[in-house]
Amino acid sequence: MLHFYWAVGGDVGLSISAGPLATERPLWFVVAGLWGVGALCLLGALLAWLLARSRLRGLPALLARWLGWGVSALLLARGIGVEVLLLTNPTHLDTSVSGGQRAWTLALWNPWFITGGLAFGLAALRSRRHTVAEPPPPSRR
């Protein structure tokens, strides 16, 4: 994953994505922004796997579904919100966001956030349908 590559010192694409933080690499940025985001991506993959498992029942199924909806909402809000802000430029970000950062975010990052948000929403919806449609497993005596 790209964030782990950057966290261990890789720099391809980081300067255009993170701007001055890429050259300064303060500790908080490496820990939270690189290792932390990488860890969140792994947790997201685990949640996606749990949502795809049709055998989840009861509270685990409910928790996975609610987390899926929450992740969907967060990813969509981030992707669409940043897209709108960068396209409309209501706060005149010209001095703090470079043209390269703007293009990189609009063309690469935001579409993935939006796609991920839609995928988690569909997975949560599918998880509910499978839980409701399938009869409970037979009890063992």
XYZ file of N, CA and C in Angstrom:
423
model
N 0.834 -1.170 0.000
C 0.000 0.000 0.000
C 0.889 1.246 0.000
N 0.425 2.216 -0.713
C 1.205 3.426 -0.935
C 1.579 4.150 0.365
N 0.672 4.212 1.326
C 0.966 4.930 2.572
C 2.085 4.254 3.362
N 2.145 2.938 3.353
C 3.236 2.242 4.037
C 4.559 2.480 3.320
N 4.522 2.488 2.000
C 5.720 2.795 1.212
C 6.245 4.184 1.583
N 5.338 5.150 1.654
C 5.737 6.501 2.036
C 6.228 6.541 3.481
N 5.589 5.784 4.373
C 5.959 5.800 5.794
C 7.369 5.292 6.032
N 7.828 4.356 5.212
C 9.179 3.824 5.402
C 10.225 4.590 4.606
N 9.824 5.720 4.002
C 10.794 6.587 3.351
C 10.632 6.760 1.861
N 9.719 6.029 1.238
C 9.485 6.199 -0.196
C 8.954 7.587 -0.486
N 9.260 8.099 -1.664
C 8.819 9.462 -1.944
C 8.131 9.636 -3.294
N 8.025 8.600 -4.098
C 7.387 8.731 -5.407
C 5.918 9.118 -5.218
N 5.558 10.275 -5.730
C 4.183 10.757 -5.648
C 3.817 11.495 -4.386
N 4.630 11.393 -3.343
C 4.277 12.025 -2.070
C 4.364 13.538 -2.136
N 5.380 14.079 -2.794
C 5.539 15.534 -2.807
C 4.375 16.217 -3.509
N 3.865 15.626 -4.578
C 2.738 16.253 -5.273
C 1.434 16.034 -4.510
N 1.388 14.973 -3.717
C 0.177 14.681 -2.959
C 0.119 15.454 -1.639
N 1.253 15.537 -0.928
C 1.260 16.136 0.406
C 1.935 17.495 0.470
N 2.504 17.949 -0.611
C 3.140 19.264 -0.622
C 4.340 19.344 0.291
N 4.478 20.439 1.056
C 5.658 20.651 1.894
C 5.832 19.591 2.980
N 4.739 18.949 3.396
C 4.871 17.915 4.425
C 5.740 16.758 3.941
N 5.782 16.550 2.639
C 6.577 15.458 2.079
C 8.063 15.668 2.310
N 8.519 16.901 2.241
C 9.949 17.154 2.446
C 10.280 17.300 3.928
N 9.361 17.884 4.693
C 9.603 18.081 6.126
C 9.421 16.787 6.914
N 8.417 15.992 6.562
C 8.070 14.732 7.229
C 8.082 14.849 8.755
N 7.265 15.743 9.322
C 7.204 15.812 10.790
C 6.678 14.483 11.350
N 7.035 14.198 12.577
C 6.666 12.919 13.194
C 5.161 12.675 13.163
N 4.359 13.696 13.484
C 2.898 13.516 13.502
C 2.385 13.113 12.124
N 2.995 13.646 11.054
C 2.581 13.331 9.692
C 2.908 11.874 9.338
N 4.096 11.431 9.728
C 4.495 10.045 9.440
C 3.637 9.071 10.236
N 3.441 9.361 11.528
C 2.683 8.441 12.379
C 1.195 8.438 12.012
N 0.562 9.603 12.006
C -0.883 9.660 11.765
C -1.225 9.651 10.276
N -0.491 10.437 9.505
C -0.838 10.598 8.104
C -0.414 9.465 7.208
N 0.652 8.776 7.559
C 1.136 7.691 6.701
C 0.857 6.318 7.320
N 1.440 6.048 8.499
C 1.168 4.763 9.152
C -0.302 4.650 9.549
N -0.872 5.728 10.077
C -2.274 5.698 10.520
C -3.237 5.465 9.387
N -3.054 6.156 8.281
C -3.943 5.975 7.131
C -3.759 4.576 6.545
N -2.521 4.087 6.514
C -2.287 2.721 6.053
C -3.024 1.705 6.915
N -2.968 1.902 8.244
C -3.677 1.011 9.166
C -5.191 1.100 8.957
N -5.711 2.309 8.738
C -7.150 2.455 8.467
C -7.543 1.741 7.180
N -6.682 1.767 6.194
C -6.968 1.038 4.947
C -7.048 -0.463 5.204
N -6.146 -0.975 6.036
C -6.197 -2.402 6.375
C -7.461 -2.747 7.158
N -7.850 -1.882 8.090
C -9.101 -2.104 8.825
C -10.310 -2.055 7.886
N -10.252 -1.157 6.904
C -11.321 -1.090 5.903
C -11.411 -2.369 5.090
N -10.254 -2.945 4.753
C -10.254 -4.216 4.017
C -10.854 -5.329 4.871
N -10.556 -5.335 6.166
C -11.139 -6.322 7.070
C -12.655 -6.146 7.148
N -13.119 -4.915 7.262
C -14.556 -4.656 7.299
C -15.228 -5.096 5.997
N -14.603 -4.817 4.869
C -15.161 -5.244 3.584
C -15.276 -6.764 3.532
N -14.269 -7.450 4.030
C -14.301 -8.916 4.066
C -15.440 -9.400 4.960
N -15.613 -8.764 6.130
C -16.709 -9.148 7.032
C -18.080 -8.914 6.394
N -18.223 -7.800 5.681
C -19.493 -7.522 5.016
C -19.774 -8.542 3.915
N -18.733 -9.035 3.288
C -18.911 -9.998 2.198
C -19.257 -11.394 2.711
N -18.974 -11.671 3.957
C -19.292 -12.982 4.527
C -20.776 -13.063 4.813
N -21.461 -13.931 4.150
C -22.906 -14.038 4.349
C -23.255 -14.821 5.610
N -22.258 -15.427 6.261
C -22.545 -16.230 7.452
C -22.645 -15.400 8.728
N -22.366 -14.129 8.681
C -22.483 -13.301 9.883
C -23.948 -13.192 10.289
N -24.224 -13.336 11.558
C -25.581 -13.244 12.087
C -25.579 -12.394 13.350
N -26.743 -11.934 13.725
C -26.922 -11.251 14.997
C -26.135 -9.967 15.119
N -25.585 -9.762 16.314
C -24.864 -8.526 16.622
C -23.641 -8.302 15.727
N -22.819 -9.330 15.439
C -21.689 -9.080 14.537
C -22.132 -8.581 13.162
N -23.215 -9.140 12.636
C -23.722 -8.696 11.327
C -24.208 -7.258 11.411
N -24.900 -6.932 12.491
C -25.421 -5.573 12.673
C -24.277 -4.565 12.810
N -23.265 -4.900 13.608
C -22.125 -3.999 13.781
C -21.373 -3.798 12.470
N -21.137 -4.881 11.745
C -20.430 -4.766 10.466
C -21.230 -3.913 9.496
N -22.531 -4.110 9.472
C -23.374 -3.336 8.559
C -23.354 -1.845 8.916
N -23.495 -1.520 10.205
C -23.478 -0.107 10.623
C -22.118 0.530 10.371
N -21.053 -0.217 10.621
C -19.719 0.304 10.306
C -19.573 0.523 8.802
N -20.122 -0.397 8.017
C -20.077 -0.248 6.558
C -20.783 1.013 6.107
N -21.970 1.269 6.674
C -22.702 2.498 6.323
C -21.924 3.732 6.771
N -21.313 3.671 7.957
C -20.532 4.811 8.446
C -19.320 5.095 7.583
N -18.597 4.040 7.222
C -17.432 4.206 6.349
C -17.878 4.739 4.996
N -18.985 4.230 4.486
C -19.525 4.717 3.214
C -19.789 6.219 3.277
N -20.458 6.649 4.336
C -20.782 8.072 4.485
C -19.519 8.924 4.592
N -18.543 8.466 5.380
C -17.302 9.232 5.535
C -16.530 9.346 4.228
N -16.405 8.230 3.514
C -15.662 8.262 2.254
C -16.353 9.136 1.215
N -17.686 9.021 1.132
C -18.421 9.850 0.173
C -18.340 11.331 0.540
N -18.477 11.635 1.832
C -18.397 13.031 2.264
C -17.011 13.608 1.977
N -15.978 12.835 2.241
C -14.614 13.309 1.982
C -14.390 13.473 0.482
N -14.736 12.475 -0.293
C -14.500 12.530 -1.735
C -15.284 13.626 -2.426
N -16.573 13.690 -2.154
C -17.424 14.691 -2.809
C -17.131 16.081 -2.248
N -16.953 16.168 -0.931
C -16.694 17.467 -0.309
C -15.415 18.113 -0.808
N -14.344 17.355 -0.839
C -13.070 17.901 -1.316
C -13.153 18.204 -2.804
N -13.834 17.345 -3.550
C -14.001 17.594 -4.988
C -14.696 18.941 -5.224
N -15.787 19.155 -4.510
C -16.535 20.411 -4.659
C -15.676 21.596 -4.236
N -14.986 21.468 -3.105
C -14.134 22.578 -2.640
C -13.035 22.915 -3.640
N -12.413 21.887 -4.204
C -11.325 22.163 -5.152
C -11.839 22.694 -6.486
N -13.017 22.259 -6.892
C -13.560 22.726 -8.175
C -14.145 24.132 -8.079
N -14.764 24.448 -6.936
C -15.392 25.768 -6.796
C -14.460 26.796 -6.164
N -13.480 26.333 -5.397
C -12.493 27.191 -4.759
C -13.137 28.350 -3.972
N -14.079 28.029 -3.066
C -14.761 29.108 -2.340
C -13.868 29.838 -1.351
N -12.782 29.202 -0.911
C -11.914 29.844 0.075
C -10.618 30.338 -0.535
N -10.522 30.324 -1.856
C -9.333 30.798 -2.570
C -8.063 30.116 -2.069
N -7.988 28.806 -2.309
C -6.889 27.984 -1.830
C -5.616 28.122 -2.667
N -5.587 29.073 -3.583
C -4.461 29.190 -4.505
C -3.114 29.269 -3.804
N -3.047 29.852 -2.619
C -1.762 30.012 -1.946
C -1.356 28.769 -1.163
N -2.318 27.954 -0.739
C -1.969 26.811 0.097
C -2.011 25.476 -0.636
N -2.701 25.394 -1.763
C -2.792 24.154 -2.528
C -2.257 24.419 -3.934
N -1.210 23.690 -4.282
C -0.612 23.912 -5.600
C -1.500 23.347 -6.700
N -1.248 23.771 -7.912
C -1.990 23.255 -9.051
C -1.795 21.755 -9.208
N -0.572 21.293 -8.958
C -0.293 19.858 -9.029
C -1.065 19.071 -7.980
N -1.103 19.601 -6.755
C -1.863 18.935 -5.695
C -3.348 18.889 -6.050
N -3.847 19.979 -6.563
C -5.261 20.049 -6.947
C -5.569 19.009 -8.030
N -4.744 18.949 -9.061
C -4.972 18.002 -10.160
C -4.851 16.557 -9.668
N -3.824 16.283 -8.850
C -3.600 14.947 -8.314
C -4.812 14.499 -7.491
N -5.326 15.388 -6.661
C -6.473 15.061 -5.817
C -7.735 14.866 -6.644
N -7.986 15.772 -7.588
C -9.191 15.673 -8.412
C -9.187 14.429 -9.298
N -8.031 14.105 -9.863
C -7.970 13.016 -10.839
C -7.706 11.649 -10.222
N -7.021 11.602 -9.078
C -6.650 10.301 -8.531
C -7.320 9.992 -7.197
N -7.113 10.835 -6.200
C -7.587 10.486 -4.857
C -9.095 10.526 -4.719
N -9.728 11.611 -5.095
C -11.174 11.732 -4.875
C -11.999 10.664 -5.571
N -11.698 10.297 -6.817
C -12.477 9.209 -7.417
C -12.392 7.905 -6.607
N -11.248 7.634 -5.981
C -11.130 6.432 -5.160
C -11.949 6.552 -3.881
N -11.983 7.732 -3.283
C -12.818 7.918 -2.093
C -14.295 7.726 -2.446
N -14.723 8.286 -3.549
C -16.118 8.164 -3.969
C -16.442 6.717 -4.327
N -15.567 6.061 -5.069
C -15.775 4.655 -5.429
C -15.812 3.778 -4.181
N -14.905 4.027 -3.251
C -14.896 3.268 -2.000
C -16.163 3.491 -1.193
N -16.635 4.730 -1.137
C -17.879 5.022 -0.428
C -19.060 4.285 -1.032
N -19.136 4.286 -2.357
C -20.215 3.554 -3.030
C -20.093 2.050 -2.794
N -18.876 1.536 -2.843
C -18.663 0.098 -2.642
C -19.046 -0.325 -1.223
N -18.672 0.457 -0.214
C -19.051 0.113 1.156
C -20.566 0.205 1.347
N -21.197 1.198 0.743
C -22.648 1.295 0.832
C -23.335 0.092 0.198
N -22.872 -0.312 -0.962
C -23.448 -1.485 -1.625
C -23.177 -2.758 -0.830
N -21.988 -2.866 -0.258
C -21.669 -4.047 0.549
C -22.545 -4.108 1.796
N -22.778 -2.965 2.434
C -23.652 -2.941 3.610
C -25.086 -3.304 3.213
N -25.537 -2.785 2.090
C -26.878 -3.112 1.604
C -26.982 -4.593 1.271
N -25.989 -5.128 0.588
C -25.973 -6.547 0.227
C -25.928 -7.409 1.479
N -25.157 -6.989 2.466
C -25.052 -7.736 3.718
C -26.417 -7.856 4.380
N -27.171 -6.774 4.387
C -28.515 -6.787 4.984
C -29.429 -7.720 4.221
N -29.396 -7.670 2.916
C -30.267 -8.520 2.107
C -29.965 -9.995 2.331
N -28.692 -10.338 2.430
C -28.339 -11.736 2.638
C -28.708 -12.202 4.033
N -28.563 -11.328 5.024
C -28.920 -11.694 6.393
C -30.418 -11.909 6.514
N -31.212 -11.053 5.872
C -32.665 -11.156 5.952
C -33.179 -12.324 5.115
N -32.580 -12.540 3.938
C -33.089 -13.545 3.002
C -32.746 -14.971 3.408
N -31.664 -15.182 4.095
C -31.247 -16.533 4.428
C -31.838 -16.961 5.757
N -32.335 -18.196 5.806
C -32.855 -18.688 7.090
C -31.703 -18.921 8.063
N -31.985 -18.877 9.355
C -30.921 -19.113 10.330
C -30.399 -20.547 10.196
N -29.147 -20.768 10.579
C -28.602 -22.119 10.497
C -29.346 -23.050 11.448
N -29.458 -24.341 11.100
C -30.162 -25.281 11.983
C -29.433 -25.410 13.308
N -30.200 -25.557 14.360
C -29.597 -25.683 15.690
C -29.092 -27.102 15.883
N -28.026 -27.202 16.639
C -27.423 -28.508 16.924
C -27.842 -28.944 18.316
N -28.212 -30.174 18.420
C -28.603 -30.685 19.746
C -27.750 -31.840 20.150
